[in-house]
Amino acid sequence: MTTARFNLRRRAVALVTAAAASLGGSALLLAPVAGTASSHREAPAIAADPLADNTDTYAFVSPDDADNVTLIANWLPFQEPAGGPNFYYFDPEARYYIHVDNDGDAKPDISYRWTFKSDYKTTGTFLYNTGPVNSLDDDTLNFTQTYTLDAIKGDKTKTLVSDAKVAPSYVGDASMPNYAALRDEAIVGIKGEGRTFAGQADDPFFLDLRVFDLLYGGDLSETGTDTLNGFNVQSVALEVPSKHLTRKKDPVIGVWSTTERRSSNVVNADGTREASGDFVQVSRLGNPLVNEVVIPLELKDAFNSLEPENDASVAAAVDRVNDPELPKLIEQIYGIPAPKTPRDDLFAVFLTGIEGLNKPKGEVTPAEMLRLNTSIEPTDDPDRLGVLAKDTAGFPNGRRLEDDVVDIALQAVEGAVRTGELVEALATGDGVDVNDVAFGDSFPYLALPHSGSMTAGAGAASSAPSGGIDAGGGGTAAGNPRGVLANGGGPANQQQGLPVLPASLAVLGVALGAAGLVSMRRSRSAS
């Protein structure tokens, strides 16, 4: 029995490799899945472990300093801002990573590891804070977290910061009258290495997923709203000189994030937990939408434990990329001609990098991860469609916060990378072109989290914080210099979530429907 189970899991890992290699080539999965959005609750096991759940990974040349690269990874999706009394935190029993491959072999050459500690000043109260909090050192902040950041290169580990303070959950305006100042306090300099941040932030992913309401209301009236508006995530951000990430004369790096837990966890009768055994990978995130859109339910957990160096271990993966199924389905249902095969364009986008843009020099091991050419300087006027709009500083060359990866991915599947021209029938995409809150012009660039004081709940337009440079690092004080769509809408928070269709169907439905081809998710269902 043990051998049979082992063989079954090994086969699952092999199959998931093939599936992971075929983003844009997978059949639409109509069975219920427990996932929504880029990689929010995308697999059964991780849906039950939100503190370890990767949501999105970003890698881009810093817009205010072209000599630096910013790496961002988010966890714990669908945070209702008023979700007290315990609110949100990083798990001290987990290890959070951002990995960098700088030689194209799909193995981490540098791994940045965040580990956290939690502390209560008193457990004699139910309150997260016992009065207004104006500083991270205030006695009124009852629950606090600190972290250690290590840089791992081979068998050598260097501690970059220790006992660094985590920005707390934004309990509300009475409790935290100047949250932006608290965020600024949580930005920590690293001698010779850049700076780091850990704490709560607005969820930067944006799209409309009301496809489930009879295809956007049955008459395409329900489009153009960011249904992820109003929710927060836990974020880590790291700004590093690019010279510390690249190797020799190759400016291209691969980036992905993971979470590790100990292999055994025991819950005692008194509710305490004990963890033992080796640390094992339980979540993984490189390119957006891969595990949710591509991987079928039975293989999702296996993919989360798979290391990128094994992604190309199944020969069938190449066939799935070169002859994908999704464009054929689009042609069959909507009449948009499928691009001719073989699809070497998709293979490059998702597995090796694009020649002349972000493909590493020398031999490259095909693997699913973000690939960033650090020599391409940022633009003062970023285009949401990135490379497809001739803005080579954007996705799929790394991923910026403002990149509209849903519209980009749909265009790529329909051949825009190969032709260099956008598919006009899909030009409107899902109608959500920007985030609900402005991103910042300085590190960590993430928008401030939504306040627990908001009265309408997550998903409502009134929830957006003013956020700001003057109001604190990472947001925009006023106006909309980097592009923001102040849309409302979005479903009420649903803690466990309901079975839903995969995001690929949502993206497909909204884009084609908005194009007038009437027929036929990242549902901001709350966690």
Coordinates of C-alpha atoms in Angstrom, one line a residue:
M1 CA 0.0 0.0 0.0
T2 CA 2.8 2.4 0.9
T3 CA 4.6 1.7 -2.4
A4 CA 1.4 2.1 -4.4
R5 CA 0.8 5.5 -2.8
F6 CA 4.3 6.6 -3.4
N7 CA 4.1 5.6 -7.1
L8 CA 0.8 7.4 -7.5
R9 CA 2.3 10.6 -6.0
R10 CA 5.4 10.2 -8.2
R11 CA 3.1 9.9 -11.3
A12 CA 1.1 12.9 -10.1
V13 CA 4.3 15.0 -9.8
A14 CA 5.4 13.9 -13.3
L15 CA 2.0 14.8 -14.8
V16 CA 1.9 18.1 -13.0
T17 CA 5.2 18.9 -14.7
A18 CA 3.6 18.5 -18.0
A19 CA 0.6 20.6 -17.0
A20 CA 2.7 23.3 -15.6
A21 CA 4.7 23.6 -18.8
S22 CA 1.5 24.2 -20.8
L23 CA 0.0 27.4 -19.5
G24 CA -2.4 28.5 -22.2
G25 CA -2.5 25.0 -23.5
S26 CA -4.6 23.3 -20.8
A27 CA -8.2 22.3 -21.3
L28 CA -10.7 24.2 -19.3
L29 CA -11.4 22.2 -16.1
L30 CA -15.2 22.3 -15.3
A31 CA -14.9 20.3 -12.1
P32 CA -15.2 22.4 -8.8
V33 CA -11.9 23.8 -7.5
A34 CA -11.0 25.6 -4.4
G35 CA -9.1 28.5 -6.0
T36 CA -9.6 32.0 -7.1
A37 CA -7.4 34.7 -8.6
S38 CA -3.8 34.5 -9.5
S39 CA -2.9 31.8 -7.0
H40 CA -5.2 32.5 -4.1
R41 CA -6.4 29.3 -2.5
E42 CA -5.6 27.5 -5.8
A43 CA -5.1 24.0 -4.4
P44 CA -7.0 21.9 -1.8
A45 CA -4.3 21.6 0.8
I46 CA -3.1 25.2 0.6
A47 CA -6.7 26.4 0.7
A48 CA -6.9 25.0 4.2
D49 CA -3.5 26.7 5.1
P50 CA -3.9 30.4 4.2
L51 CA -0.9 31.5 6.3
A52 CA 1.3 29.5 3.9
D53 CA -0.6 30.3 0.7
N54 CA 1.4 32.3 -1.9
T55 CA -0.8 34.6 -3.9
D56 CA 1.5 36.6 -6.3
T57 CA 5.1 37.2 -7.0
Y58 CA 6.6 40.3 -8.6
A59 CA 10.1 41.2 -9.9
F60 CA 10.9 44.5 -11.6
V61 CA 13.7 47.1 -11.9
S62 CA 12.9 49.7 -9.3
P63 CA 11.2 52.6 -11.0
D64 CA 13.1 55.2 -9.0
D65 CA 16.5 53.6 -9.2
A66 CA 17.4 51.5 -12.2
D67 CA 20.4 50.0 -10.4
N68 CA 18.1 48.1 -8.1
V69 CA 15.6 45.3 -8.4
T70 CA 12.5 45.0 -6.3
L71 CA 11.2 41.5 -5.4
I72 CA 7.7 41.2 -3.8
A73 CA 5.8 38.1 -2.7
N74 CA 2.3 38.0 -1.1
W75 CA 0.6 35.5 1.2
L76 CA -2.7 35.0 3.1
P77 CA -5.3 36.1 0.6
F78 CA -8.7 37.6 1.0
Q79 CA -8.1 39.5 4.2
E80 CA -11.3 41.2 5.3
P81 CA -9.9 44.5 6.8
A82 CA -12.2 44.4 9.8
G83 CA -11.5 40.7 10.5
G84 CA -10.7 41.0 14.2
P85 CA -10.1 40.3 17.0
N86 CA -7.0 38.3 16.0
F87 CA -6.5 39.9 12.6
Y88 CA -3.6 38.7 10.3
Y89 CA 0.0 37.7 10.7
F90 CA 2.9 35.6 9.3
D91 CA 3.1 32.1 10.7
P92 CA 6.1 31.7 13.0
E93 CA 6.1 28.0 12.2
A94 CA 6.6 28.6 8.4
R95 CA 9.5 29.8 6.3
Y96 CA 8.8 32.3 3.6
Y97 CA 11.1 32.5 0.6
I98 CA 11.9 34.4 -2.6
H99 CA 14.4 32.5 -4.8
V100 CA 16.6 33.8 -7.6
D101 CA 18.2 31.7 -10.4
N102 CA 20.9 33.6 -12.2
D103 CA 22.4 30.9 -14.5
G104 CA 19.4 29.3 -16.2
D105 CA 19.6 25.9 -14.5
A106 CA 16.2 26.3 -12.7
K107 CA 17.9 25.9 -9.3
P108 CA 18.1 28.7 -6.7
D109 CA 21.4 30.5 -6.6
I110 CA 20.2 32.9 -4.0
S111 CA 17.3 32.3 -1.6
Y112 CA 16.0 35.0 0.7
R113 CA 14.3 33.6 3.7
W114 CA 11.9 35.4 6.1
T115 CA 11.2 33.7 9.5
F116 CA 8.9 35.4 12.0
K117 CA 8.3 35.6 15.8
S118 CA 5.1 36.7 17.5
D119 CA 4.7 38.3 20.9
Y120 CA 1.8 39.5 23.1
K121 CA 2.4 42.2 25.7
T122 CA -0.5 40.7 27.6
T123 CA -2.9 37.8 27.1
G124 CA -5.3 39.2 29.7
T125 CA -7.2 41.0 27.0
F126 CA -9.0 40.1 23.8
L127 CA -7.7 43.3 22.1
Y128 CA -5.1 43.4 19.3
N129 CA -4.3 46.9 20.5
T130 CA -5.3 48.5 23.8
G131 CA -5.3 52.1 22.7
P132 CA -4.2 54.3 19.7
V133 CA -1.0 53.1 18.1
N134 CA 1.3 55.9 16.8
S135 CA 4.6 53.8 16.7
L136 CA 5.5 50.2 16.4
D137 CA 7.1 50.5 19.8
D138 CA 4.0 51.7 21.5
D139 CA 2.8 49.7 24.5
T140 CA -0.7 49.9 23.1
L141 CA 0.2 47.6 20.3
N142 CA -0.5 44.4 22.1
F143 CA 0.4 41.9 19.3
T144 CA 3.7 42.4 17.5
Q145 CA 5.8 40.4 15.1
T146 CA 9.5 40.6 14.2
Y147 CA 11.5 38.7 11.6
T148 CA 14.9 37.5 10.5
L149 CA 15.9 37.8 6.9
D150 CA 18.6 35.5 5.7
A151 CA 20.4 35.3 2.3
I152 CA 21.3 31.7 1.4
K153 CA 23.9 30.9 -1.3
G154 CA 24.7 27.3 -1.6
D155 CA 25.7 26.0 1.9
K156 CA 26.3 29.5 3.2
T157 CA 23.7 31.6 5.1
K158 CA 24.1 35.3 5.8
T159 CA 21.7 37.1 8.2
L160 CA 20.8 40.4 6.6
V161 CA 18.5 41.7 9.3
S162 CA 17.3 40.4 12.7
D163 CA 14.4 41.5 15.0
A164 CA 13.0 43.7 12.2
K165 CA 9.5 44.9 12.9
V166 CA 6.5 43.9 10.9
A167 CA 3.8 46.4 10.0
P168 CA 0.6 45.4 11.8
S169 CA -2.9 44.8 10.5
Y170 CA -4.7 48.1 9.9
V171 CA -7.2 47.7 12.7
G172 CA -8.9 51.0 12.0
D173 CA -8.6 54.7 12.0
A174 CA -9.2 55.2 15.7
S175 CA -6.6 52.5 16.6
M176 CA -4.1 53.6 14.0
P177 CA -4.7 57.3 13.1
N178 CA -1.5 57.4 10.9
Y179 CA -1.0 54.0 9.5
A180 CA 1.3 55.3 6.8
A181 CA 3.8 56.3 9.5
L182 CA 3.7 52.7 10.8
R183 CA 4.5 51.4 7.4
D184 CA 7.4 53.8 7.1
E185 CA 8.7 52.5 10.4
A186 CA 8.6 49.0 9.1
I187 CA 10.9 49.7 6.1
V188 CA 14.4 48.5 7.2
G189 CA 17.7 49.3 5.6
I190 CA 20.2 46.5 4.9
K191 CA 23.8 47.6 4.9
G192 CA 25.2 47.3 1.4
E193 CA 22.2 45.1 0.4
G194 CA 19.2 47.4 0.0
R195 CA 16.1 47.4 2.1
T196 CA 13.3 45.2 3.2
F197 CA 9.6 45.4 4.3
A198 CA 7.2 42.9 5.8
G199 CA 3.6 43.6 6.7
Q200 CA 0.0 44.1 5.5
A201 CA -0.8 45.7 2.1
D202 CA -3.6 46.1 -0.3
D203 CA -3.9 43.0 -2.6
P204 CA -2.3 44.4 -5.8
F205 CA -3.9 41.8 -8.2
F206 CA -6.8 43.2 -10.2
L207 CA -9.5 41.7 -12.5
D208 CA -13.3 41.2 -12.9
L209 CA -14.6 37.7 -12.1
R210 CA -18.4 38.1 -12.2
V211 CA -18.5 35.6 -15.0
F212 CA -20.3 33.3 -12.5
D213 CA -23.4 35.5 -12.5
L214 CA -24.8 34.2 -15.8
L215 CA -21.9 35.5 -17.8
Y216 CA -21.6 39.0 -16.3
G217 CA -25.3 39.5 -15.6
G218 CA -26.6 37.6 -18.6
D219 CA -26.3 40.7 -20.8
L220 CA -22.6 41.6 -20.3
S221 CA -23.6 44.5 -18.0
E222 CA -21.4 43.3 -15.1
T223 CA -17.9 44.0 -16.5
G224 CA -15.2 46.5 -15.7
T225 CA -15.2 46.2 -11.9
D226 CA -12.3 45.0 -9.8
T227 CA -13.9 42.3 -7.7
L228 CA -10.7 42.0 -5.7
N229 CA -11.2 45.6 -4.4
G230 CA -11.0 46.0 -0.7
F231 CA -9.0 42.9 0.4
N232 CA -5.5 42.9 1.9
V233 CA -2.6 40.4 1.9
Q234 CA 0.6 39.8 3.9
S235 CA 3.6 41.0 1.9
V236 CA 7.3 40.8 2.0
A237 CA 9.4 43.1 -0.2
L238 CA 13.1 43.4 -0.9
E239 CA 15.0 46.0 -2.9
V240 CA 18.5 44.8 -3.8
P241 CA 21.2 46.2 -6.1
S242 CA 20.9 44.2 -9.3
K243 CA 24.6 43.4 -9.3
H244 CA 24.0 41.3 -6.2
L245 CA 21.5 39.1 -8.1
T246 CA 23.0 38.7 -11.5
R247 CA 26.0 36.5 -12.6
K248 CA 28.9 37.6 -14.8
K249 CA 27.6 39.5 -17.8
D250 CA 24.1 37.9 -17.9
P251 CA 21.5 40.4 -16.7
V252 CA 18.6 37.9 -16.7
I253 CA 17.4 36.3 -13.5
G254 CA 14.6 33.8 -12.7
V255 CA 12.3 34.5 -9.7
W256 CA 9.8 32.5 -7.7
S257 CA 8.5 32.3 -4.1
T258 CA 7.7 29.4 -1.9
T259 CA 6.6 28.5 1.6
E260 CA 8.0 25.7 3.8
R261 CA 6.5 23.9 6.8
R262 CA 7.7 21.0 8.9
S263 CA 6.5 17.7 7.6
S264 CA 4.6 16.7 10.8
N265 CA 2.1 18.8 12.8
V266 CA 0.3 17.6 15.8
V267 CA -2.7 19.4 17.5
N268 CA -2.9 18.7 21.2
A269 CA -6.0 18.4 23.3
D270 CA -5.5 21.9 24.7
G271 CA -5.3 23.4 21.2
T272 CA -1.5 23.9 21.2
R273 CA 0.4 22.7 18.1
E274 CA 3.7 20.9 17.8
A275 CA 5.7 20.8 14.6
S276 CA 8.5 18.3 13.8
G277 CA 10.3 16.7 11.0
D278 CA 12.1 18.3 8.0
F279 CA 10.9 21.4 6.3
V280 CA 9.0 20.7 3.1
Q281 CA 7.7 23.0 0.4
V282 CA 3.9 23.4 0.5
S283 CA 3.3 26.4 -1.8
R284 CA 4.9 27.8 -4.9
L285 CA 4.4 30.9 -7.1
G286 CA 6.2 32.1 -10.2
N287 CA 4.2 33.3 -13.2
P288 CA 0.6 34.3 -12.3
L289 CA -2.3 31.9 -13.0
V290 CA -0.3 28.7 -13.5
N291 CA -1.5 26.4 -10.7
E292 CA -5.1 27.8 -10.8
V293 CA -5.7 27.9 -14.5
V294 CA -3.5 25.0 -15.8
I295 CA -3.3 22.3 -13.1
P296 CA -6.3 20.0 -12.5
L297 CA -7.6 19.5 -9.0
E298 CA -6.0 16.1 -8.5
L299 CA -2.5 17.5 -9.2
K300 CA -2.6 20.9 -7.6
D301 CA -1.0 19.9 -4.3
A302 CA 1.7 18.0 -6.1
F303 CA 2.6 21.1 -8.2
N304 CA 2.9 23.2 -5.0
S305 CA 5.6 20.8 -3.8
L306 CA 7.4 20.6 -7.1
E307 CA 10.8 22.3 -7.6
P308 CA 11.2 24.2 -10.9
E309 CA 14.2 22.2 -12.0
N310 CA 11.8 19.2 -12.4
D311 CA 9.3 21.1 -14.5
A312 CA 10.7 19.8 -17.8
S313 CA 11.2 16.2 -16.7
V314 CA 8.2 15.0 -18.8
A315 CA 8.6 15.0 -22.6
A316 CA 4.8 15.4 -23.0
A317 CA 5.1 18.9 -21.6
V318 CA 6.8 20.1 -24.8
D319 CA 3.9 18.7 -26.9
R320 CA 1.3 20.5 -24.7
V321 CA 3.0 23.8 -25.2
N322 CA 3.6 23.5 -28.9
D323 CA 0.1 22.3 -29.6
P324 CA -2.1 23.8 -26.8
E325 CA -5.8 23.0 -26.5
L326 CA -7.2 26.3 -25.3
P327 CA -6.9 28.2 -28.6
K328 CA -8.7 25.3 -30.3
L329 CA -11.6 25.6 -27.8
I330 CA -11.7 29.4 -28.4
E331 CA -12.0 28.8 -32.1
Q332 CA -14.6 26.1 -31.7
I333 CA -16.8 28.2 -29.4
Y334 CA -16.2 31.7 -30.5
G335 CA -14.9 31.5 -34.1
I336 CA -11.6 33.2 -33.4
P337 CA -9.0 31.3 -35.4
A338 CA -6.4 29.4 -33.3
P339 CA -2.7 30.3 -34.0
K340 CA -0.8 27.7 -36.0
T341 CA 1.3 25.1 -34.2
P342 CA 3.9 24.5 -33.0
R343 CA 3.6 27.2 -30.3
D344 CA 7.2 28.0 -29.6
D345 CA 6.1 31.4 -28.6
L346 CA 4.3 30.1 -25.5
F347 CA 7.2 27.8 -24.6
A348 CA 9.4 30.8 -24.5
V349 CA 7.1 33.0 -22.6
F350 CA 6.5 30.6 -19.7
L351 CA 9.4 28.2 -19.6
T352 CA 12.7 29.6 -21.1
G353 CA 12.3 33.4 -21.6
I354 CA 12.0 35.2 -24.9
E355 CA 15.1 35.4 -27.1
G356 CA 16.5 38.9 -27.1
L357 CA 14.4 39.9 -24.1
N358 CA 14.6 37.8 -21.0
K359 CA 16.2 34.4 -22.0
P360 CA 19.3 33.6 -20.0
K361 CA 22.6 33.2 -21.9
G362 CA 23.8 29.7 -22.5
E363 CA 21.9 26.5 -21.9
V364 CA 18.5 27.0 -20.2
T365 CA 16.5 24.4 -18.3
P366 CA 12.9 25.0 -19.1
A367 CA 11.1 25.9 -15.8
E368 CA 8.1 27.9 -14.7
M369 CA 9.2 31.1 -13.1
L370 CA 9.3 34.8 -13.7
R371 CA 12.3 35.9 -15.8
L372 CA 13.6 39.5 -15.6
N373 CA 16.2 41.2 -17.7
T374 CA 17.6 43.6 -15.1
S375 CA 19.4 45.7 -17.8
I376 CA 16.1 47.0 -19.2
E377 CA 15.5 50.3 -17.5
P378 CA 12.0 51.3 -16.2
T379 CA 9.8 53.7 -18.1
D380 CA 8.2 56.8 -16.7
D381 CA 5.0 55.8 -18.5
P382 CA 4.4 52.1 -18.0
D383 CA 1.9 50.4 -20.2
R384 CA -0.4 47.9 -18.5
L385 CA 0.1 45.4 -21.4
G386 CA 3.9 45.4 -21.0
V387 CA 5.9 43.8 -23.7
L388 CA 2.8 43.4 -26.0
A389 CA 2.6 47.2 -26.0
K390 CA 6.3 47.6 -26.7
D391 CA 7.0 48.3 -23.1
T392 CA 9.8 45.8 -22.5
A393 CA 10.1 46.7 -18.8
G394 CA 6.8 44.9 -18.1
F395 CA 5.3 41.4 -18.1
P396 CA 6.4 38.8 -19.2
N397 CA 9.7 40.5 -18.6
G398 CA 9.4 40.1 -14.9
R399 CA 6.1 41.4 -13.4
R400 CA 5.3 44.9 -12.2
L401 CA 2.5 45.8 -9.9
E402 CA 0.6 47.6 -12.6
D403 CA 0.9 44.9 -15.3
D404 CA -2.5 43.6 -16.4
V405 CA -1.4 40.0 -16.5
V406 CA -5.0 38.7 -17.2
D407 CA -5.3 40.6 -20.5
I408 CA -1.6 39.9 -21.4
A409 CA -2.0 36.2 -20.8
L410 CA -5.1 36.0 -23.0
Q411 CA -3.4 37.9 -25.8
A412 CA -0.4 35.6 -25.5
V413 CA -2.5 32.5 -25.8
E414 CA -4.1 33.9 -29.0
G415 CA -0.7 34.5 -30.6
A416 CA 0.1 38.2 -29.9
V417 CA 3.7 37.4 -28.8
R418 CA 4.3 35.6 -32.1
T419 CA 2.8 38.2 -34.4
G420 CA 3.8 41.3 -32.4
E421 CA 0.2 42.5 -32.8
L422 CA -2.7 42.6 -30.4
V423 CA -5.7 40.4 -31.1
E424 CA -8.3 43.1 -31.8
A425 CA -11.3 41.0 -30.9
L426 CA -9.9 40.7 -27.4
A427 CA -8.7 44.3 -27.0
T428 CA -11.1 45.1 -24.1
G429 CA -10.0 42.2 -22.0
D430 CA -11.9 41.9 -18.7
G431 CA -12.5 45.7 -18.5
V432 CA -10.3 46.1 -15.4
D433 CA -7.2 47.8 -16.5
V434 CA -5.7 49.1 -13.1
N435 CA -5.8 48.4 -9.4
D436 CA -8.5 49.8 -7.1
V437 CA -5.8 51.8 -5.2
A438 CA -2.8 53.7 -6.5
F439 CA 0.5 52.0 -6.2
G440 CA 3.4 53.9 -4.6
D441 CA 6.3 55.8 -6.2
S442 CA 8.8 54.6 -3.5
F443 CA 9.7 51.3 -1.9
P444 CA 7.8 49.0 -1.2
Y445 CA 5.6 50.4 -3.9
L446 CA 2.6 48.5 -2.6
A447 CA -0.6 50.4 -1.8
L448 CA -1.4 50.8 1.9
P449 CA -3.8 48.2 3.3
H450 CA -7.5 48.9 3.6
S451 CA -8.6 50.1 7.0
G452 CA -10.8 48.1 9.3
S453 CA -12.8 51.2 9.8
M454 CA -14.4 50.9 6.3
T455 CA -18.2 50.5 6.6
A456 CA -19.1 48.8 3.4
G457 CA -16.8 45.7 3.7
A458 CA -14.3 44.4 1.3
G459 CA -15.3 44.8 -2.3
A460 CA -16.8 48.3 -1.9
A461 CA -15.4 51.4 -3.4
S462 CA -15.4 53.3 -0.1
S463 CA -12.8 50.9 1.3
A464 CA -9.9 52.3 -0.7
P465 CA -7.3 54.0 1.6
S466 CA -5.9 57.4 0.5
G467 CA -2.6 55.8 1.0
G468 CA 0.3 58.0 0.0
I469 CA 3.8 59.3 -0.4
D470 CA 2.9 62.2 1.9
A471 CA 0.7 59.9 3.9
G472 CA 3.4 57.2 4.1
G473 CA 5.8 55.2 1.9
G474 CA 4.2 53.0 -0.7
G475 CA 1.0 54.8 -1.6
T476 CA 0.0 57.9 -3.5
A477 CA -1.0 60.9 -1.5
A478 CA -3.5 62.3 -4.0
G479 CA -4.6 61.8 -7.6
N480 CA -3.7 58.8 -9.7
P481 CA -0.2 59.2 -11.2
R482 CA 0.2 55.5 -12.0
G483 CA -3.4 54.7 -13.0
V484 CA -6.2 53.6 -10.7
L485 CA -9.7 52.5 -11.4
A486 CA -11.9 53.4 -8.5
N487 CA -14.5 50.8 -9.1
G488 CA -16.7 49.3 -6.5
G489 CA -18.5 46.0 -6.4
G490 CA -17.4 42.5 -5.4
P491 CA -19.0 39.7 -3.4
A492 CA -19.2 39.5 0.4
N493 CA -16.4 37.8 2.2
Q494 CA -16.8 34.0 2.1
Q495 CA -14.4 32.5 4.5
Q496 CA -14.1 29.0 3.1
G497 CA -15.1 29.8 -0.5
L498 CA -17.4 27.8 -2.8
P499 CA -16.6 25.5 -5.7
V500 CA -16.0 27.7 -8.7
L501 CA -14.9 27.3 -12.3
P502 CA -11.2 27.9 -13.1
A503 CA -9.9 31.4 -13.8
S504 CA -9.2 30.5 -17.4
L505 CA -12.9 30.3 -18.1
A506 CA -13.5 33.6 -16.4
V507 CA -10.9 35.4 -18.4
L508 CA -12.1 33.8 -21.6
G509 CA -15.7 34.7 -20.9
V510 CA -15.2 38.3 -20.0
A511 CA -12.7 39.1 -22.8
L512 CA -14.8 37.4 -25.6
G513 CA -18.1 38.6 -24.2
A514 CA -16.9 42.2 -24.0
A515 CA -15.8 41.9 -27.7
G516 CA -19.5 41.3 -28.6
L517 CA -19.2 37.6 -29.1
V518 CA -22.2 36.8 -26.9
S519 CA -22.4 33.3 -25.4
M520 CA -20.6 31.8 -22.9
R521 CA -12.6 34.2 -11.8
R522 CA -10.5 35.5 -9.5
S523 CA -13.9 35.8 -7.6
R524 CA -13.2 38.2 -4.9
S525 CA -14.9 35.8 -2.7
A526 CA -13.5 36.6 0.7
S527 CA -11.5 34.1 2.6

